[in-house]
Amino acid sequence: MTAGEVQHGEEDILARARMGDREAFGDLVGRYQDTVYTLALRLVGPDLAADVAQEALLRAWRALPRFRGEASFGTWLHRITVNTAWTLRKRARRHAVEPLETDVEDRGLLPERAGELAETRAGLRRALAALTPGQRAVVALRDVYGWSNAEPARGLGITEITAKVRLHRARLRLRTLLEGAR
Amino acid sequence: MRGLFCTLASRLPGEWPATAAAHRGNCLRCQAEAARDRTVRRGLAALADDVVPAPGGLEAAVLRGLGKQDAADPRRALVARIAARHAAAAGLAAATLVAVGAGLLRRHSRALG
């Protein structure tokens, strides 16, 4: 199946899910649950990630008739996940720094390169876990997921200046932590 | 002085102003800083490919929890929070204006009386 056919297939599933077809939405959940869960894990840590992913997917289902297709479904779902993560994190009052991902796959790499990259990535994940939740969210959205400068601010309900300051501090801290670990 | 400029430039958030960019073009220390920054960013961007499998029961739990589609705004909590923050800021600004106005009025009436 070509990428175009996959895309067309997803549009069809999406159209059916927007009309209230639960089975079609189940297909979408199957496709996106891992990326939603991974984003949640990066934003709030393992204790809350499954709750965030579940709530985000339920909110997406409720809101699907609003989805206009201006962004891709994945991007739309990511925005809902960020919003949900922030709401649940505030509700749970988990302001302490939490450990993040414990088991992340490095897929499709040569064994020797994979070992080196896995080590670098593990170091980065440990460093990310040491940031404050606010810094971690901004740096994850901007530098890991490639959101624009304005989008993390909108997604997290903070000003662009605050987002820029958090991003800058987060990058400095990451560098310090990574260089300290060597 | 040059070292101080480098330190300040590396601590400032946001885009580099033109003078700082020109300085960086000639400063090995700042170029090394920028290279270290790029390394971290490249590493972070590579993390986007890492996907953690969702817990086994997540899909089933979501499908069990599906209710009616009501086109609810998924950002409503955030929108409400921002609106509350704006309302609080507007209230504070209004209170400040009233207080300043009252003070000026009092001073003016004292000067007259």
Short mmCIF file of C-alpha atoms in Angstrom, two decimals, chain A residues 6-37 53 57 60-61 64-65 67 72-74 76-77, chain B residues 54 58-59 62-63 66 69:
data_model
loop_
_atom_site.label_atom_id
_atom_site.label_comp_id
_atom_site.label_asym_id
_atom_site.label_seq_id
_atom_site.Cartn_x
_atom_site.Cartn_y
_atom_site.Cartn_z
CA VAL A 6 -2.64 5.10 3.61
CA GLN A 7 -3.46 8.82 3.75
CA HIS A 8 -6.66 8.29 1.78
CA GLY A 9 -7.53 5.36 4.03
CA GLU A 10 -7.07 7.51 7.11
CA GLU A 11 -9.23 10.29 5.68
CA ASP A 12 -11.98 7.78 5.14
CA ILE A 13 -11.65 6.41 8.68
CA LEU A 14 -11.57 9.96 10.04
CA ALA A 15 -14.73 10.90 8.13
CA ARG A 16 -16.54 7.88 9.55
CA ALA A 17 -15.29 8.60 13.08
CA ARG A 18 -16.51 12.21 12.76
CA MET A 19 -19.96 10.82 11.98
CA GLY A 20 -19.88 8.88 15.25
CA ASP A 21 -18.56 5.52 14.03
CA ARG A 22 -16.91 4.01 17.12
CA GLU A 23 -15.20 1.24 15.21
CA ALA A 24 -13.52 3.80 12.95
CA PHE A 25 -12.40 5.75 15.99
CA GLY A 26 -11.02 2.50 17.41
CA ASP A 27 -8.83 2.26 14.28
CA LEU A 28 -7.55 5.79 14.90
CA VAL A 29 -6.84 4.99 18.55
CA GLY A 30 -4.85 1.96 17.41
CA ARG A 31 -2.79 4.13 15.06
CA TYR A 32 -2.13 7.03 17.40
CA GLN A 33 -2.17 5.67 20.94
CA ASP A 34 1.60 5.10 21.06
CA THR A 35 2.52 8.63 19.92
CA VAL A 36 -0.08 10.17 22.25
CA TYR A 37 1.22 8.09 25.15
CA ALA A 53 -3.43 9.60 27.01
CA LEU A 57 -8.28 10.36 23.26
CA ALA A 60 -10.67 13.94 20.87
CA TRP A 61 -13.65 11.65 20.32
CA LEU A 64 -14.19 15.19 16.55
CA PRO A 65 -17.14 16.97 14.86
CA PHE A 67 -12.13 18.88 13.59
CA SER A 72 -3.24 16.92 10.36
CA PHE A 73 -5.19 14.69 12.73
CA GLY A 74 -1.93 13.79 14.51
CA TRP A 76 -4.62 18.14 16.38
CA LEU A 77 -4.40 15.15 18.69
CA ALA B 54 1.08 2.52 25.10
CA LEU B 58 -5.35 1.77 26.86
CA GLU B 59 -7.26 1.21 23.61
CA VAL B 62 -10.77 4.45 25.65
CA LEU B 63 -13.35 2.52 23.65
CA LEU B 66 -16.68 6.68 24.63
CA GLN B 69 -19.91 13.34 20.60
#
